[in-house]
Tab-separated table of C-alpha atoms in Angstrom:
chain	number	residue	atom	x	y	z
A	464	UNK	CA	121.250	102.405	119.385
A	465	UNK	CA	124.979	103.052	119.517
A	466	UNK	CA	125.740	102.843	115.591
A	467	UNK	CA	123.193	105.570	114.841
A	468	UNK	CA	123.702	107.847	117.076
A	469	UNK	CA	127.277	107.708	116.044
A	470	UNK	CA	126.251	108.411	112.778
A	471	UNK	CA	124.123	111.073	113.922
A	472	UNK	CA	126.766	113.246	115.805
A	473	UNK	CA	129.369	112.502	112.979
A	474	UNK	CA	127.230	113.173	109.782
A	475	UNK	CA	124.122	115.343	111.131
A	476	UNK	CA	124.132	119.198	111.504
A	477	UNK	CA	121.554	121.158	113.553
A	478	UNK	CA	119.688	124.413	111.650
A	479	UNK	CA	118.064	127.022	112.779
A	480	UNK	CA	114.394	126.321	113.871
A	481	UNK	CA	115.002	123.212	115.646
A	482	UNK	CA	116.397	121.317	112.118
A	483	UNK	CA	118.300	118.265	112.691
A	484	UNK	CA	119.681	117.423	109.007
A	485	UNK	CA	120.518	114.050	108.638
A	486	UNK	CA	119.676	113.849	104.575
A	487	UNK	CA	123.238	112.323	104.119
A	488	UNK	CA	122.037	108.956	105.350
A	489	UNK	CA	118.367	109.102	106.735
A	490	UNK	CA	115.674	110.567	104.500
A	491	UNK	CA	117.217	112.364	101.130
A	492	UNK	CA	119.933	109.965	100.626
A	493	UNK	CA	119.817	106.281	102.320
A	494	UNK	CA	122.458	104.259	103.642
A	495	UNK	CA	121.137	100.787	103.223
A	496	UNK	CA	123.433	98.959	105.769
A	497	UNK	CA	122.056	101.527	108.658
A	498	UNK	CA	119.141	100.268	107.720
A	499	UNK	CA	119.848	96.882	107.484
A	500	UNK	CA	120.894	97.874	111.507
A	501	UNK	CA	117.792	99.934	112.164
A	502	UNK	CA	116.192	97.508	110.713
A	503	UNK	CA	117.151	94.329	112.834
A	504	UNK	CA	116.864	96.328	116.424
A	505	UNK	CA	113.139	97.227	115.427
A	506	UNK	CA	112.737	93.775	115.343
A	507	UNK	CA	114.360	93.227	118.687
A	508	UNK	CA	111.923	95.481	120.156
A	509	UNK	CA	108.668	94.254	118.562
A	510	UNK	CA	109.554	90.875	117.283
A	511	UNK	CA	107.397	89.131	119.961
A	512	UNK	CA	104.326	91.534	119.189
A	513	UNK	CA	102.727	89.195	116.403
A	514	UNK	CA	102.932	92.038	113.745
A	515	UNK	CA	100.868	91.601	111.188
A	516	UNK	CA	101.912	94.595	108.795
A	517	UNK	CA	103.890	97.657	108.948
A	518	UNK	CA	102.323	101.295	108.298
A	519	UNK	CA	104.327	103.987	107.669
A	520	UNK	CA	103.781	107.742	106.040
A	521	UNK	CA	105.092	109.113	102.590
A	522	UNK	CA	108.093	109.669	101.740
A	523	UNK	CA	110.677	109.375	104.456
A	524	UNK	CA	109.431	106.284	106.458
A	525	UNK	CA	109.256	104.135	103.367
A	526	UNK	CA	112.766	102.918	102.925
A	527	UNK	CA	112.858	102.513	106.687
A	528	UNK	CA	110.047	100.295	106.974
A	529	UNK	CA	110.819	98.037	103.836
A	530	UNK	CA	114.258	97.022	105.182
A	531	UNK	CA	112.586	96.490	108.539
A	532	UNK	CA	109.923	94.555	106.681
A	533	UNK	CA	111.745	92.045	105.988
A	534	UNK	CA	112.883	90.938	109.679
A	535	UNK	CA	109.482	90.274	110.486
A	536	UNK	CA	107.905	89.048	106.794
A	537	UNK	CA	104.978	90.885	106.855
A	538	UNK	CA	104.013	93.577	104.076
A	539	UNK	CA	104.129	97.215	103.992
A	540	UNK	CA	101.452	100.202	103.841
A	541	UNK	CA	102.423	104.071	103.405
A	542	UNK	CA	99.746	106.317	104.006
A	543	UNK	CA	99.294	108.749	101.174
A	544	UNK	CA	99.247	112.742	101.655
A	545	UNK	CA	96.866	113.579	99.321
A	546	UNK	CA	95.886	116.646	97.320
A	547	UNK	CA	92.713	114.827	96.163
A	548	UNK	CA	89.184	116.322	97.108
A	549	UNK	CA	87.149	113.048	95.361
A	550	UNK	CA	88.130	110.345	98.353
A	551	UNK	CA	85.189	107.748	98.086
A	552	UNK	CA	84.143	105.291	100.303
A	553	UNK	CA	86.928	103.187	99.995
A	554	UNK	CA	89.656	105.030	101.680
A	555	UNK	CA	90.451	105.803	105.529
A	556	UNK	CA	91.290	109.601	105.995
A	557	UNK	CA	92.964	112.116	108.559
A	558	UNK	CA	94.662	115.017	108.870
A	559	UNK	CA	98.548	115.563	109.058
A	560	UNK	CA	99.733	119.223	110.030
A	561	UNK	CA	103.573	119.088	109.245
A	562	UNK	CA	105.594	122.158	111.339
A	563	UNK	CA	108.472	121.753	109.200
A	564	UNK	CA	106.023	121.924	105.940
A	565	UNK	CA	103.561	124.822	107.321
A	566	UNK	CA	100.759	123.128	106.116
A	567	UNK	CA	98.014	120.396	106.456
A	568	UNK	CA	97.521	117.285	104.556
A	569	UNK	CA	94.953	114.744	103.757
A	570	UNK	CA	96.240	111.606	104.381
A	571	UNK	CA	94.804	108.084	103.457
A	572	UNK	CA	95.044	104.644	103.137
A	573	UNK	CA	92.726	102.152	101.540
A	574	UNK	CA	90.153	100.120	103.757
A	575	UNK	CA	91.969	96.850	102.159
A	576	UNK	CA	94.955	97.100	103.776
A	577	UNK	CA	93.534	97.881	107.573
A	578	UNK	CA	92.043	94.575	109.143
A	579	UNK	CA	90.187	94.711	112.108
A	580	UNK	CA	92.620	91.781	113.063
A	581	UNK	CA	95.409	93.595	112.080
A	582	UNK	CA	98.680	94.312	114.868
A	583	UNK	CA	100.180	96.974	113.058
A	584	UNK	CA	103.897	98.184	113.815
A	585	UNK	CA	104.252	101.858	112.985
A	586	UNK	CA	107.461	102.873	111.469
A	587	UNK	CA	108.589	106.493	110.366
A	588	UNK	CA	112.143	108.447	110.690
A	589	UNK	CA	111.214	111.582	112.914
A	590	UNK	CA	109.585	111.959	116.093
A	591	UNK	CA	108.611	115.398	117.569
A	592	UNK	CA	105.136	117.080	117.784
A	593	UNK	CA	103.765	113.689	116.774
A	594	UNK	CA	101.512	114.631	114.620
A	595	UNK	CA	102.150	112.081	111.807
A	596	UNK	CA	101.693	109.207	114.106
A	597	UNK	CA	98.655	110.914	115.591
A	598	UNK	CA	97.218	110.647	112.210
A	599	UNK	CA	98.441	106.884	111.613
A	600	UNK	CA	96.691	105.756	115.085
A	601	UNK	CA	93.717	107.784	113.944
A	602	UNK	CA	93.582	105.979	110.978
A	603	UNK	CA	94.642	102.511	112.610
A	604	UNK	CA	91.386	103.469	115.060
A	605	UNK	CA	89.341	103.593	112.498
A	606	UNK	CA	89.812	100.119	110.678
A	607	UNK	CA	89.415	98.243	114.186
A	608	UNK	CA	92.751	96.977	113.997
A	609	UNK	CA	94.877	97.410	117.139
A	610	UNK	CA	98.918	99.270	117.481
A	611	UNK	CA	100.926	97.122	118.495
A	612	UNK	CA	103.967	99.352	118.663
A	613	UNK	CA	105.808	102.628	117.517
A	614	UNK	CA	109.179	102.689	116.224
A	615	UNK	CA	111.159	105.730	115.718
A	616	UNK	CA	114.038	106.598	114.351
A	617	UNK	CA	115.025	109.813	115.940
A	618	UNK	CA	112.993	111.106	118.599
A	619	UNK	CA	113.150	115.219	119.142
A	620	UNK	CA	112.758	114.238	123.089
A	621	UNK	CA	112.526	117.877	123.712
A	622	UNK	CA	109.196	118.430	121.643
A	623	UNK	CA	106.015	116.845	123.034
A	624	UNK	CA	104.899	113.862	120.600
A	625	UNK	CA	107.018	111.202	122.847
A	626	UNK	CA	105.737	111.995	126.168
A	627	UNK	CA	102.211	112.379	125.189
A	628	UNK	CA	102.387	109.094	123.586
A	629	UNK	CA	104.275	107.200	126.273
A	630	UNK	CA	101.601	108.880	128.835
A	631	UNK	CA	98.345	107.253	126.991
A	632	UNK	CA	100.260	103.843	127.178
A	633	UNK	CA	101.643	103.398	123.666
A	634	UNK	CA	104.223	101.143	123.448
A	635	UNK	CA	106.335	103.659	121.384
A	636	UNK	CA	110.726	102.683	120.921
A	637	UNK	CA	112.667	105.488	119.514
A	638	UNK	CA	116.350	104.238	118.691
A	639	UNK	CA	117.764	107.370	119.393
A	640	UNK	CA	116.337	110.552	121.868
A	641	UNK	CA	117.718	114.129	121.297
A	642	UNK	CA	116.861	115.985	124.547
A	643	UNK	CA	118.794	119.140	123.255
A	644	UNK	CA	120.459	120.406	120.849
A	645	UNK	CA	122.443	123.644	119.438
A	646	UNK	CA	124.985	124.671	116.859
A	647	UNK	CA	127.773	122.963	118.161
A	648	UNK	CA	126.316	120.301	120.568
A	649	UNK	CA	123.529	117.176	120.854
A	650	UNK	CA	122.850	115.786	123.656
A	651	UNK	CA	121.066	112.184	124.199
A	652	UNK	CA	118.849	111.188	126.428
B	878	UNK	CA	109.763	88.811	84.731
B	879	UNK	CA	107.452	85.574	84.754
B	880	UNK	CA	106.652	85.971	88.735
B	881	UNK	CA	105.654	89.894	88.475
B	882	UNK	CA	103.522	89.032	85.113
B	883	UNK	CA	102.080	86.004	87.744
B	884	UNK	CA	101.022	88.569	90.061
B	885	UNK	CA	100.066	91.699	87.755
B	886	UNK	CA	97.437	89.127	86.437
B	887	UNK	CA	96.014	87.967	89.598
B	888	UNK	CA	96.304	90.805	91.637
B	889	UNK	CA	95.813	93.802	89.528
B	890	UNK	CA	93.252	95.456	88.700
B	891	UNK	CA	92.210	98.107	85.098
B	892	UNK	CA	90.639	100.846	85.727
B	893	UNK	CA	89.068	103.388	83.368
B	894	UNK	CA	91.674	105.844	81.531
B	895	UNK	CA	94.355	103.245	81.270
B	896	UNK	CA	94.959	103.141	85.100
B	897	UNK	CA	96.290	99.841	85.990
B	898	UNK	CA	95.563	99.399	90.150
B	899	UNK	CA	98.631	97.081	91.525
B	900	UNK	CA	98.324	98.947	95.192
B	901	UNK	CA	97.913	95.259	96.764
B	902	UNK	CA	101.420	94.559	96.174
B	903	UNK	CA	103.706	97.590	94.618
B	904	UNK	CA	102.796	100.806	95.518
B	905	UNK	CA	100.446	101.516	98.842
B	906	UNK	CA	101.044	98.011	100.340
B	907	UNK	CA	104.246	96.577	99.317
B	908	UNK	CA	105.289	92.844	99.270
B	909	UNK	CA	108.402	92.772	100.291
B	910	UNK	CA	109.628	89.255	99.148
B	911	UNK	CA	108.643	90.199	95.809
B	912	UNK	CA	110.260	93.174	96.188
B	913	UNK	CA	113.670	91.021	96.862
B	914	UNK	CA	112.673	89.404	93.640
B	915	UNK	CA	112.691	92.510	92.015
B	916	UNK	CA	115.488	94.113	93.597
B	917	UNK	CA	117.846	90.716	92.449
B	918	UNK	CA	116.243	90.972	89.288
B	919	UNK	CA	117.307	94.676	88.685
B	920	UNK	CA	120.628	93.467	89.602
B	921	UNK	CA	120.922	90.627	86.943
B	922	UNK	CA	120.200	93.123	84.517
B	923	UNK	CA	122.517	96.331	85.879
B	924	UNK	CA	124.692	94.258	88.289
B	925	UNK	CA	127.862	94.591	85.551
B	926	UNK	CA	127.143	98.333	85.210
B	927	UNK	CA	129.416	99.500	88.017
B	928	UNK	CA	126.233	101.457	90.049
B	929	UNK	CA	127.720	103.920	92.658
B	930	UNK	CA	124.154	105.207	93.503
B	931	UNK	CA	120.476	104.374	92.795
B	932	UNK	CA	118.330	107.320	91.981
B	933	UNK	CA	114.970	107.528	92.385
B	934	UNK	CA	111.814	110.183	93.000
B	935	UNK	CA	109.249	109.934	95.720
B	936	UNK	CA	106.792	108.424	96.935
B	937	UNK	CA	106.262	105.038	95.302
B	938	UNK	CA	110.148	104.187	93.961
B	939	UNK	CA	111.421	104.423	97.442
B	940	UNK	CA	111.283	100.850	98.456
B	941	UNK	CA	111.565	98.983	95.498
B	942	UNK	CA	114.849	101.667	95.356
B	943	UNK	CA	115.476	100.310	99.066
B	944	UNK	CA	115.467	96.895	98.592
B	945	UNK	CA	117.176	96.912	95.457
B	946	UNK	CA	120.411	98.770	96.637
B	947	UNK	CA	121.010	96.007	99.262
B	948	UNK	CA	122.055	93.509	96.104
B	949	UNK	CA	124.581	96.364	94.087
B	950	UNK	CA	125.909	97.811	98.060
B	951	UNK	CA	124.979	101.676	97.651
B	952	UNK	CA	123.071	104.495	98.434
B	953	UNK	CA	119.588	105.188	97.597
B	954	UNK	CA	118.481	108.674	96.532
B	955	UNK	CA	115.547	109.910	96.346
B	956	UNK	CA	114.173	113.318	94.570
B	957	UNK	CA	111.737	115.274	96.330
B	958	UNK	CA	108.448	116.563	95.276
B	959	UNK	CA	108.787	119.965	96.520
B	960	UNK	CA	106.415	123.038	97.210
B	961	UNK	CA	109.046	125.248	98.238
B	962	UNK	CA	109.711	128.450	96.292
B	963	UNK	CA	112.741	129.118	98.309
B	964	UNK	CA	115.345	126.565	96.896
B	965	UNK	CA	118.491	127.581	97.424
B	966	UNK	CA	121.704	127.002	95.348
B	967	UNK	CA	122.380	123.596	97.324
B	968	UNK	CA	119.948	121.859	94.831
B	969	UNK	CA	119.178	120.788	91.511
B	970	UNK	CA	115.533	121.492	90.365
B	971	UNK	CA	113.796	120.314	87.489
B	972	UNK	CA	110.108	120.093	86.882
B	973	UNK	CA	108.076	116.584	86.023
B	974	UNK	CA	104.276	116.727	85.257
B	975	UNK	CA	101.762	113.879	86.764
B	976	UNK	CA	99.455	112.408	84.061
B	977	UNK	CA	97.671	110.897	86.955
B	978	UNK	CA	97.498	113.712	89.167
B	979	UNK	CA	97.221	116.323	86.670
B	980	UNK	CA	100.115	118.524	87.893
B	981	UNK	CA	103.200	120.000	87.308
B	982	UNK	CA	105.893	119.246	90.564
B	983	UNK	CA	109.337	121.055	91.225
B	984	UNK	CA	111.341	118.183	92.133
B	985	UNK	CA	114.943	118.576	93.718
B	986	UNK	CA	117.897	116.891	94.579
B	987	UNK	CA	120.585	117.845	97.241
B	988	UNK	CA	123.854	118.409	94.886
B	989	UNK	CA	125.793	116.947	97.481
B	990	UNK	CA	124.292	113.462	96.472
B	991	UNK	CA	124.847	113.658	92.634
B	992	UNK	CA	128.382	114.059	91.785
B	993	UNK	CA	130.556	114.045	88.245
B	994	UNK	CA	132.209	110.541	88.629
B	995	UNK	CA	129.034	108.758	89.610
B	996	UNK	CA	127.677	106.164	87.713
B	997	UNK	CA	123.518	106.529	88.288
B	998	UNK	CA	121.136	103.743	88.195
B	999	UNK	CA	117.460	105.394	88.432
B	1000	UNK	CA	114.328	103.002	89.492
B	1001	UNK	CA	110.559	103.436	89.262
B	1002	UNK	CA	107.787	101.400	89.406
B	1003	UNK	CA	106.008	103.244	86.382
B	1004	UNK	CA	106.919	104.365	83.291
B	1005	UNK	CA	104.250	105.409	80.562
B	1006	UNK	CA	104.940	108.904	79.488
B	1007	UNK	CA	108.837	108.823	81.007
B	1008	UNK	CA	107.738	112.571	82.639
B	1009	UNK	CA	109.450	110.963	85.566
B	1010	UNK	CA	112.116	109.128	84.397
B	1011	UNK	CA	113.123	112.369	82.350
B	1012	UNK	CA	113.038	114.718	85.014
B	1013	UNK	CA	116.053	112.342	86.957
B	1014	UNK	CA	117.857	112.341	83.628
B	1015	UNK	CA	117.509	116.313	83.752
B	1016	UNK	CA	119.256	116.222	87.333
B	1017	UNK	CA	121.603	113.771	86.420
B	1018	UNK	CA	122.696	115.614	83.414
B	1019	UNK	CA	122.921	118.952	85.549
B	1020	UNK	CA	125.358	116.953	88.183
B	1021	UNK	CA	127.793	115.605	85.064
B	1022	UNK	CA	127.299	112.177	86.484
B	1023	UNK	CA	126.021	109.682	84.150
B	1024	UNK	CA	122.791	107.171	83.620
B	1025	UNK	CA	124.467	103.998	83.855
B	1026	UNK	CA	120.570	102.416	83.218
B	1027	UNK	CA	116.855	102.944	83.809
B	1028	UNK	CA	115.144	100.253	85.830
B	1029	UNK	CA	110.935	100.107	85.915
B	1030	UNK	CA	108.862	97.607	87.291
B	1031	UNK	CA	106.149	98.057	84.995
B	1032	UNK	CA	105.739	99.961	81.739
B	1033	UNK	CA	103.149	100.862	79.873
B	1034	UNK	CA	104.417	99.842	76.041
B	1035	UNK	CA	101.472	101.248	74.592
B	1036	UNK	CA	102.383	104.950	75.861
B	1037	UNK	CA	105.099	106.729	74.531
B	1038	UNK	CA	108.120	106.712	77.401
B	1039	UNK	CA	109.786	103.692	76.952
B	1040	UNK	CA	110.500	103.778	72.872
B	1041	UNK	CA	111.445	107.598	72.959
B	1042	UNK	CA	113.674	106.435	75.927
B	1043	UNK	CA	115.126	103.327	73.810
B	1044	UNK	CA	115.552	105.667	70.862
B	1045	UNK	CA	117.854	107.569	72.741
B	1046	UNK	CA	120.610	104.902	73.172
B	1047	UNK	CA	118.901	104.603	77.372
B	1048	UNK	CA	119.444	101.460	78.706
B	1049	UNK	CA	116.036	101.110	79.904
B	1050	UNK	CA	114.927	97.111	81.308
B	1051	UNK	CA	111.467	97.223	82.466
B	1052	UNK	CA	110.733	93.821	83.990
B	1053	UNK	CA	107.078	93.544	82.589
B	1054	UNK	CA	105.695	95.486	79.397
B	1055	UNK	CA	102.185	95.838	78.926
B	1056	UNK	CA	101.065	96.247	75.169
B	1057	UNK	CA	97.440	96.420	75.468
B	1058	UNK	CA	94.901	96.575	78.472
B	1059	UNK	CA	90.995	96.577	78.489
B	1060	UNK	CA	88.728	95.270	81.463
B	1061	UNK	CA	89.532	91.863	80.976
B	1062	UNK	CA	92.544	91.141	79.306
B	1063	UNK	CA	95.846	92.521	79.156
B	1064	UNK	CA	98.415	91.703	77.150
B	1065	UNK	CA	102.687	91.489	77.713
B	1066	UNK	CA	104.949	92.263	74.927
């Protein structure tokens, strides 16, 4: 996608540690018309898949995936990360390591809003290890309900999550793939 | 808001220690055509107020935030819940304690993304206490921009936020009140 990775080069900056910061327009402050634009080619790519609802992760994805939302009228569900010990019965867990947190969470979401006849579209803003979609299709697994797509933002092509993903047949769409990046330069795939 | 009261009454749920459950709709799966509702709503009511950002704090203002901003054309914001001790100078910090989740939370804000001539709109979906609502006014005040008005979905009248808000000259709209809950009924102001 042309416009964001326009928007990428001219407004990102790369840190130390792999860090691509893109808080100016991504996921600390939003720019609503990007995605109004990320929004409408996610629904290019999966607007023939019958999705049913849209899952997504706390906090980043959320904004992402209720502007896309509304291309394909169907609700949204964030999974929670939880600090809770007292999950009953009611709740789907996993577990979500985050590299650039250093830590593991619980994460949930409520039986209700997992169908067995559910096509879910997952949405979230960062691709690398893949662990936080990992944990979504874990959780998608368990409700019976069948992924019927991954859409990503910006895909760190150079760490594993997309490959592995793309080799077990997931139909995963990142808009834009970083296959390396220093100080001064990013390069696309 | 007669459509919101409409669904808080057949889709929500009480729960013991005041918790009122609305995750079908507001804040684990989101409706996204009532949050356009909403979101034009909120801009009835602050559309005059000449916004240049809408601030909010993670996880569950984030799309009502999203969707929102697409009717007053600016950016969203959103303060993070953070676990880091090593915030730098690039941030404002304040602290906001969780009724709900028992817990106190640092929660930042780049200081790129508050500045002195802005004009603030902040948006929740809860306000009973105002723990959140006054840890955004905190930042705000620390960047010199101003509150231009408070937006909540839902507050709880019967806890002590909203009037100590109101008794501070706030312009706080919150598009349903609830005065009084129990099992079975609940009551609007």
């Amino acid at each position: 996608m042309e416009l964001l990775k326009e928007r990428i080069l001219r407004d990102g900056a790369v840190r130390p540690g792999n860090i691509l910061k893109v808080d100016s327009f991504l996921n600390h402050q939003m720019d609503i018309d990007l995605l109004n634009e990320i929004g409408k080619e996610f629904h290019r790519l999966f607007g023939q898949e019958d999705i049913t609802r849209i899952l997504t992760i706390e906090a980043s994805g959320i904004g992402i995936a209720c502007i896309a939302a509304q291309y394909f009228h169907v609700p949204v569900v964030f999974a929670k990360k939880s600090q809770s010990t007292n999950l009953d019965g009611s709740l789907y867990t996993t577990k979500v390591t985050s590299y650039t947190h250093e830590r593991t969470y619980d994460v949930i979401v409520s039986k209700k809003y997992l169908q067995p006849d559910d096509r879910i579209l997952i949405i979230d803003d960062f691709l690398a290890n893949g662990c936080a979609v990992e944990g979504l299709l874990d959780l998608i697994g368990q409700s019976g309900a069948s992924c019927a797509g991954v859409g990503i933002v910006i895909e760190k092509g150079f760490q594993k999550g997309g490959k592995e993903l793309r080799e077990r047949g997931i139909n995963l769409q990142s808009l834009a793939i970083i296959d390396s990046m220093t100080d001064d330069s990013l390069t696309f795939r």
